[in-house]
Short mmCIF file of C-alpha atoms and ligand atoms in Angstrom, two decimals:
data_model
loop_
_atom_site.label_atom_id
_atom_site.label_comp_id
_atom_site.label_asym_id
_atom_site.label_seq_id
_atom_site.Cartn_x
_atom_site.Cartn_y
_atom_site.Cartn_z
CA MET A 1 -120.91 -101.77 -4.50
CA GLY A 2 -121.02 -100.20 -7.91
CA ALA A 3 -119.06 -100.56 -11.10
CA LEU A 4 -117.71 -97.74 -13.26
CA ASN A 5 -119.20 -97.47 -16.69
CA ALA A 6 -118.02 -94.68 -18.99
CA GLU A 7 -119.47 -94.60 -22.50
CA SER A 8 -118.15 -92.65 -25.47
CA ILE A 9 -116.43 -89.97 -23.44
CA SER A 10 -114.98 -87.15 -25.53
CA LYS A 11 -113.30 -83.95 -24.35
CA ASN A 12 -112.41 -80.91 -26.37
CA PHE A 13 -110.67 -77.76 -25.20
CA SER A 14 -111.33 -74.64 -27.24
CA THR A 15 -108.64 -72.02 -27.09
CA ALA A 16 -108.16 -68.82 -29.09
CA GLU A 17 -105.97 -70.66 -31.64
CA ALA A 18 -107.59 -74.04 -31.97
CA ARG A 19 -110.02 -76.65 -30.81
CA LEU A 20 -108.12 -79.46 -29.13
CA GLU A 21 -109.67 -82.92 -29.22
CA VAL A 22 -107.97 -84.44 -26.20
CA LEU A 23 -110.21 -87.48 -25.56
CA VAL A 24 -112.07 -89.20 -28.40
CA ASP A 25 -114.91 -91.68 -27.85
CA ILE A 26 -113.49 -93.41 -24.78
CA SER A 27 -115.46 -96.24 -23.23
CA LEU A 28 -114.27 -97.84 -20.03
CA ARG A 29 -115.76 -100.37 -17.63
CA LEU A 30 -114.34 -101.39 -14.30
CA ALA A 31 -115.76 -103.82 -11.78
CA PRO A 32 -115.30 -103.60 -7.99
CA GLY A 33 -111.86 -104.90 -7.04
CA GLU A 34 -110.40 -104.22 -10.50
CA SER A 35 -107.30 -102.12 -11.14
CA LEU A 36 -106.30 -100.40 -14.36
CA ALA A 37 -103.07 -98.65 -15.34
CA ILE A 38 -103.25 -95.86 -17.90
CA LEU A 39 -100.04 -95.23 -19.80
CA GLY A 40 -99.29 -92.69 -22.49
CA PRO A 41 -96.91 -89.86 -23.28
CA SER A 42 -97.05 -86.46 -21.64
CA GLY A 43 -99.89 -84.40 -23.04
CA SER A 44 -101.90 -87.44 -24.19
CA GLY A 45 -104.85 -86.61 -21.93
CA LYS A 46 -104.26 -88.90 -18.94
CA SER A 47 -104.92 -86.24 -16.29
CA THR A 48 -107.90 -84.95 -18.29
CA LEU A 49 -109.41 -88.45 -18.30
CA LEU A 50 -108.79 -88.89 -14.55
CA ALA A 51 -110.42 -85.51 -13.85
CA ILE A 52 -113.55 -86.66 -15.73
CA LEU A 53 -113.62 -90.09 -14.03
CA GLY A 54 -113.20 -88.21 -10.77
CA THR A 55 -116.13 -85.88 -11.64
CA LEU A 56 -113.86 -82.82 -11.28
CA ASP A 57 -114.40 -81.97 -14.96
CA ARG A 58 -117.24 -82.72 -17.36
CA PRO A 59 -116.88 -84.50 -20.69
CA THR A 60 -117.83 -82.60 -23.86
CA SER A 61 -119.95 -85.64 -24.72
CA GLY A 62 -120.55 -89.13 -23.42
CA THR A 63 -122.04 -90.58 -20.25
CA MET A 64 -120.73 -92.04 -17.07
CA LYS A 65 -122.16 -94.08 -14.21
CA ILE A 66 -120.54 -94.95 -10.92
CA GLY A 67 -122.77 -97.61 -9.41
CA ASP A 68 -126.33 -96.45 -10.11
CA VAL A 69 -125.39 -92.80 -10.13
CA ASP A 70 -124.79 -90.55 -13.13
CA PRO A 71 -122.70 -87.99 -11.29
CA PHE A 72 -122.99 -85.38 -14.03
CA LYS A 73 -126.76 -85.27 -13.50
CA LEU A 74 -126.32 -84.27 -9.84
CA ALA A 75 -126.60 -80.66 -8.74
CA GLU A 76 -123.27 -79.22 -7.55
CA PRO A 77 -123.65 -79.68 -3.76
CA LEU A 78 -124.82 -83.27 -4.23
CA LEU A 79 -122.00 -83.92 -6.70
CA ALA A 80 -119.47 -82.59 -4.21
CA ALA A 81 -120.87 -84.84 -1.48
CA PHE A 82 -120.90 -87.82 -3.85
CA ARG A 83 -117.27 -87.18 -4.90
CA ASN A 84 -116.17 -86.71 -1.31
CA LYS A 85 -117.64 -90.03 -0.23
CA GLN A 86 -117.19 -92.25 -3.30
CA ILE A 87 -113.96 -91.11 -4.94
CA GLY A 88 -110.45 -91.02 -3.49
CA PHE A 89 -107.64 -89.10 -5.13
CA VAL A 90 -103.88 -89.55 -4.89
CA PHE A 91 -101.74 -87.01 -6.74
CA GLN A 92 -98.05 -86.96 -7.67
CA ASP A 93 -97.46 -84.27 -5.08
CA HIS A 94 -99.04 -85.32 -1.85
CA HIS A 95 -101.29 -82.20 -1.58
CA LEU A 96 -101.30 -82.50 2.22
CA LEU A 97 -102.19 -79.45 4.28
CA PRO A 98 -98.85 -78.26 5.66
CA GLN A 99 -100.26 -76.75 8.85
CA CYS A 100 -102.17 -79.92 9.79
CA THR A 101 -100.95 -83.08 11.47
CA VAL A 102 -100.99 -86.50 9.83
CA LEU A 103 -104.17 -87.38 11.69
CA GLU A 104 -105.88 -84.11 10.76
CA ASN A 105 -104.92 -84.56 7.10
CA VAL A 106 -106.43 -88.04 7.00
CA LEU A 107 -109.60 -86.68 8.61
CA VAL A 108 -110.07 -84.04 5.90
CA PRO A 109 -112.50 -86.11 3.75
CA PHE A 110 -114.89 -86.37 6.71
CA LEU A 111 -115.09 -82.60 7.15
CA GLY A 112 -117.25 -82.11 4.07
CA SER A 113 -120.10 -83.85 5.84
CA GLY A 114 -119.71 -82.22 9.22
CA SER A 115 -117.06 -82.66 11.85
CA ALA A 116 -115.11 -85.82 12.60
CA GLY A 117 -116.24 -87.65 15.73
CA LYS A 118 -114.75 -90.55 17.68
CA LEU A 119 -115.75 -93.10 15.02
CA GLU A 120 -114.02 -91.16 12.27
CA ILE A 121 -110.93 -90.53 14.39
CA ASP A 122 -110.74 -94.27 15.17
CA GLU A 123 -111.04 -95.17 11.48
CA ALA A 124 -108.38 -92.64 10.50
CA THR A 125 -106.05 -93.83 13.26
CA GLN A 126 -106.45 -97.45 12.19
CA LEU A 127 -105.68 -96.64 8.58
CA ILE A 128 -102.64 -94.56 9.57
CA GLU A 129 -101.44 -97.61 11.50
CA ARG A 130 -102.13 -99.76 8.44
CA VAL A 131 -99.90 -97.53 6.29
CA GLY A 132 -97.14 -97.84 8.89
CA LEU A 133 -97.27 -94.37 10.42
CA SER A 134 -98.74 -94.95 13.88
CA GLN A 135 -95.65 -93.27 15.38
CA ARG A 136 -96.28 -90.16 13.22
CA LEU A 137 -99.88 -89.22 14.10
CA LEU A 138 -98.97 -85.72 15.24
CA HIS A 139 -96.18 -85.06 12.75
CA ARG A 140 -96.68 -82.37 10.15
CA PRO A 141 -95.95 -83.02 6.45
CA ALA A 142 -92.61 -81.13 6.60
CA GLN A 143 -91.44 -83.63 9.20
CA LEU A 144 -92.07 -86.63 6.93
CA SER A 145 -90.12 -88.24 4.09
CA GLY A 146 -91.53 -88.28 0.54
CA GLY A 147 -92.67 -91.88 0.87
CA GLU A 148 -94.31 -91.17 4.24
CA LYS A 149 -96.18 -88.22 2.78
CA GLN A 150 -97.55 -90.40 -0.02
CA ARG A 151 -98.62 -92.98 2.58
CA VAL A 152 -100.58 -90.25 4.36
CA ALA A 153 -102.08 -89.20 1.02
CA ILE A 154 -103.15 -92.82 0.40
CA ALA A 155 -104.71 -93.04 3.85
CA ARG A 156 -106.60 -89.79 3.21
CA ALA A 157 -107.81 -91.08 -0.18
CA LEU A 158 -109.09 -94.35 1.29
CA VAL A 159 -110.40 -93.35 4.71
CA ARG A 160 -114.05 -93.18 3.60
CA LYS A 161 -113.76 -96.45 1.65
CA PRO A 162 -114.54 -94.88 -1.71
CA VAL A 163 -115.76 -97.11 -4.55
CA LEU A 164 -113.28 -95.51 -6.94
CA VAL A 165 -109.65 -94.57 -6.28
CA LEU A 166 -107.81 -92.41 -8.84
CA ALA A 167 -104.07 -91.88 -8.72
CA ASP A 168 -102.10 -89.59 -11.05
CA GLU A 169 -98.41 -90.61 -11.07
CA PRO A 170 -98.59 -91.52 -7.35
CA THR A 171 -94.98 -92.69 -7.24
CA GLY A 172 -93.56 -90.18 -9.73
CA ASN A 173 -91.56 -88.26 -7.14
CA LEU A 174 -90.21 -91.30 -5.25
CA ASP A 175 -87.05 -93.37 -5.62
CA GLY A 176 -87.42 -96.90 -6.96
CA THR A 177 -87.57 -98.84 -3.67
CA THR A 178 -89.92 -96.34 -2.01
CA ALA A 179 -92.07 -96.21 -5.13
CA ALA A 180 -92.46 -100.02 -5.08
CA GLU A 181 -93.46 -99.97 -1.40
CA VAL A 182 -95.98 -97.17 -1.88
CA ALA A 183 -97.45 -98.91 -4.96
CA ARG A 184 -97.77 -102.20 -3.07
CA LEU A 185 -99.56 -100.46 -0.22
CA LEU A 186 -102.02 -98.75 -2.58
CA LEU A 187 -102.79 -102.06 -4.30
CA ASP A 188 -103.09 -104.02 -1.04
CA LEU A 189 -105.56 -101.51 0.41
CA GLN A 190 -107.53 -101.33 -2.84
CA LEU A 191 -107.92 -105.12 -2.79
CA GLU A 192 -108.87 -105.13 0.90
CA GLN A 193 -111.54 -102.49 0.32
CA LYS A 194 -112.57 -104.02 -3.06
CA SER A 195 -112.61 -100.60 -4.61
CA MET A 196 -111.79 -99.81 -8.24
CA LEU A 197 -108.38 -98.31 -8.92
CA VAL A 198 -107.22 -96.30 -11.92
CA VAL A 199 -103.57 -95.27 -11.89
CA VAL A 200 -101.89 -93.00 -14.39
CA THR A 201 -98.22 -93.88 -14.55
CA HIS A 202 -95.06 -93.78 -16.65
CA SER A 203 -93.70 -96.63 -14.58
CA ARG A 204 -93.83 -99.98 -16.35
CA PRO A 205 -93.22 -101.92 -13.10
CA LEU A 206 -96.17 -100.15 -11.46
CA ALA A 207 -98.36 -100.74 -14.51
CA GLU A 208 -97.45 -104.42 -14.46
CA GLN A 209 -98.85 -104.73 -10.93
CA MET A 210 -102.34 -103.68 -12.10
CA GLN A 211 -104.84 -106.20 -13.41
CA ARG A 212 -105.30 -104.31 -16.67
CA ARG A 213 -103.32 -101.81 -18.71
CA SER A 214 -104.43 -99.33 -21.35
CA SER A 215 -102.69 -96.50 -23.10
CA LEU A 216 -103.92 -93.20 -24.46
CA GLU A 217 -102.98 -92.82 -28.09
CA ASN A 218 -104.24 -89.91 -30.17
CA GLY A 219 -107.09 -89.39 -27.75
CA ARG A 220 -108.22 -93.01 -27.77
CA LEU A 221 -107.85 -95.53 -24.99
CA VAL A 222 -106.24 -98.70 -26.30
CA GLU A 223 -106.11 -101.84 -24.19
CA CYS A 224 -102.57 -103.23 -23.87
CA VAL A 225 -102.22 -106.97 -24.34
P1 LIG B 1 -101.27 -85.73 -19.57
O1 LIG B 1 -101.81 -85.82 -18.19
O2 LIG B 1 -101.39 -87.01 -20.35
O3 LIG B 1 -99.86 -85.23 -19.61
P2 LIG B 1 -103.28 -83.66 -19.88
O4 LIG B 1 -104.54 -84.40 -19.69
O5 LIG B 1 -102.80 -82.87 -18.74
O6 LIG B 1 -102.16 -84.69 -20.38
O7 LIG B 1 -103.42 -82.70 -21.13
C1 LIG B 1 -103.78 -83.18 -22.42
C2 LIG B 1 -103.84 -82.03 -23.40
O8 LIG B 1 -104.92 -81.17 -23.11
C3 LIG B 1 -102.58 -81.15 -23.38
O9 LIG B 1 -102.26 -80.85 -24.71
C4 LIG B 1 -103.02 -79.90 -22.66
O10 LIG B 1 -102.34 -78.80 -23.12
C5 LIG B 1 -104.48 -79.84 -22.95
N1 LIG B 1 -105.28 -79.25 -21.83
C6 LIG B 1 -105.45 -79.79 -20.62
N2 LIG B 1 -106.25 -79.02 -19.85
C7 LIG B 1 -106.60 -77.96 -20.62
C8 LIG B 1 -107.42 -76.80 -20.43
N3 LIG B 1 -108.06 -76.58 -19.26
N4 LIG B 1 -107.55 -75.92 -21.44
C9 LIG B 1 -106.92 -76.14 -22.63
N5 LIG B 1 -106.15 -77.20 -22.88
C10 LIG B 1 -105.98 -78.10 -21.92
MG1 LIG B 2 -100.89 -85.45 -16.37
#
């Protein structure tokens, strides 16, 4: 399984008024099984950095490798397939499909590479059981609590055993107790799968559960001691 190696990542946004330097010369290495919390005030570039690590956006300069692959050198269909298999996303809002059941939502990542067969359905069902929702397989998101929806989102992110899991304020909409449970689950599964985890969070308790912590300050990523 591959490591993450980002070198000298910078990102500028040019608007009519100004050129914003959001990320400046960021280098970041993660090994399989490692977890990193990224802290920093609103507007400091946390989501921008996650979007680049997740190959959803391209850096203005700098290079990145996930395992042996430089995703930004892949043509778009190959990049989409790579992202779909190797990267799992958890957002602050669950982003579940409202018309689909829990099981169907967790199967979504398999659809990019064809339809889901018995093997995929078995894997999804097992993971749904693992996140404590085996009695909710045919529920729809509107019939679930906030914590349950995030558990489904975690199962969807991890169902293909991605090498890299990215979470943007995954517990931001949950109460304290539920947030702690959801965070524990995400970390337990990440350790079981030996994937790499990067979590953007304002929550100190969540950040403390990660192996490493860094904060974004004036566009630079500073390791917290
Ligand atoms: P955070 O997630 O830390 O709150 P973001 O990464 O969302 O911060 O945004 C960082 C900065 O970049 C903000 O000032 C925001 O306005 C700016 N920004 C983000 N995306 C764009 C974009 N597509 N075009 C122009 N500016 C952007
Ligand atoms: Mg953000």
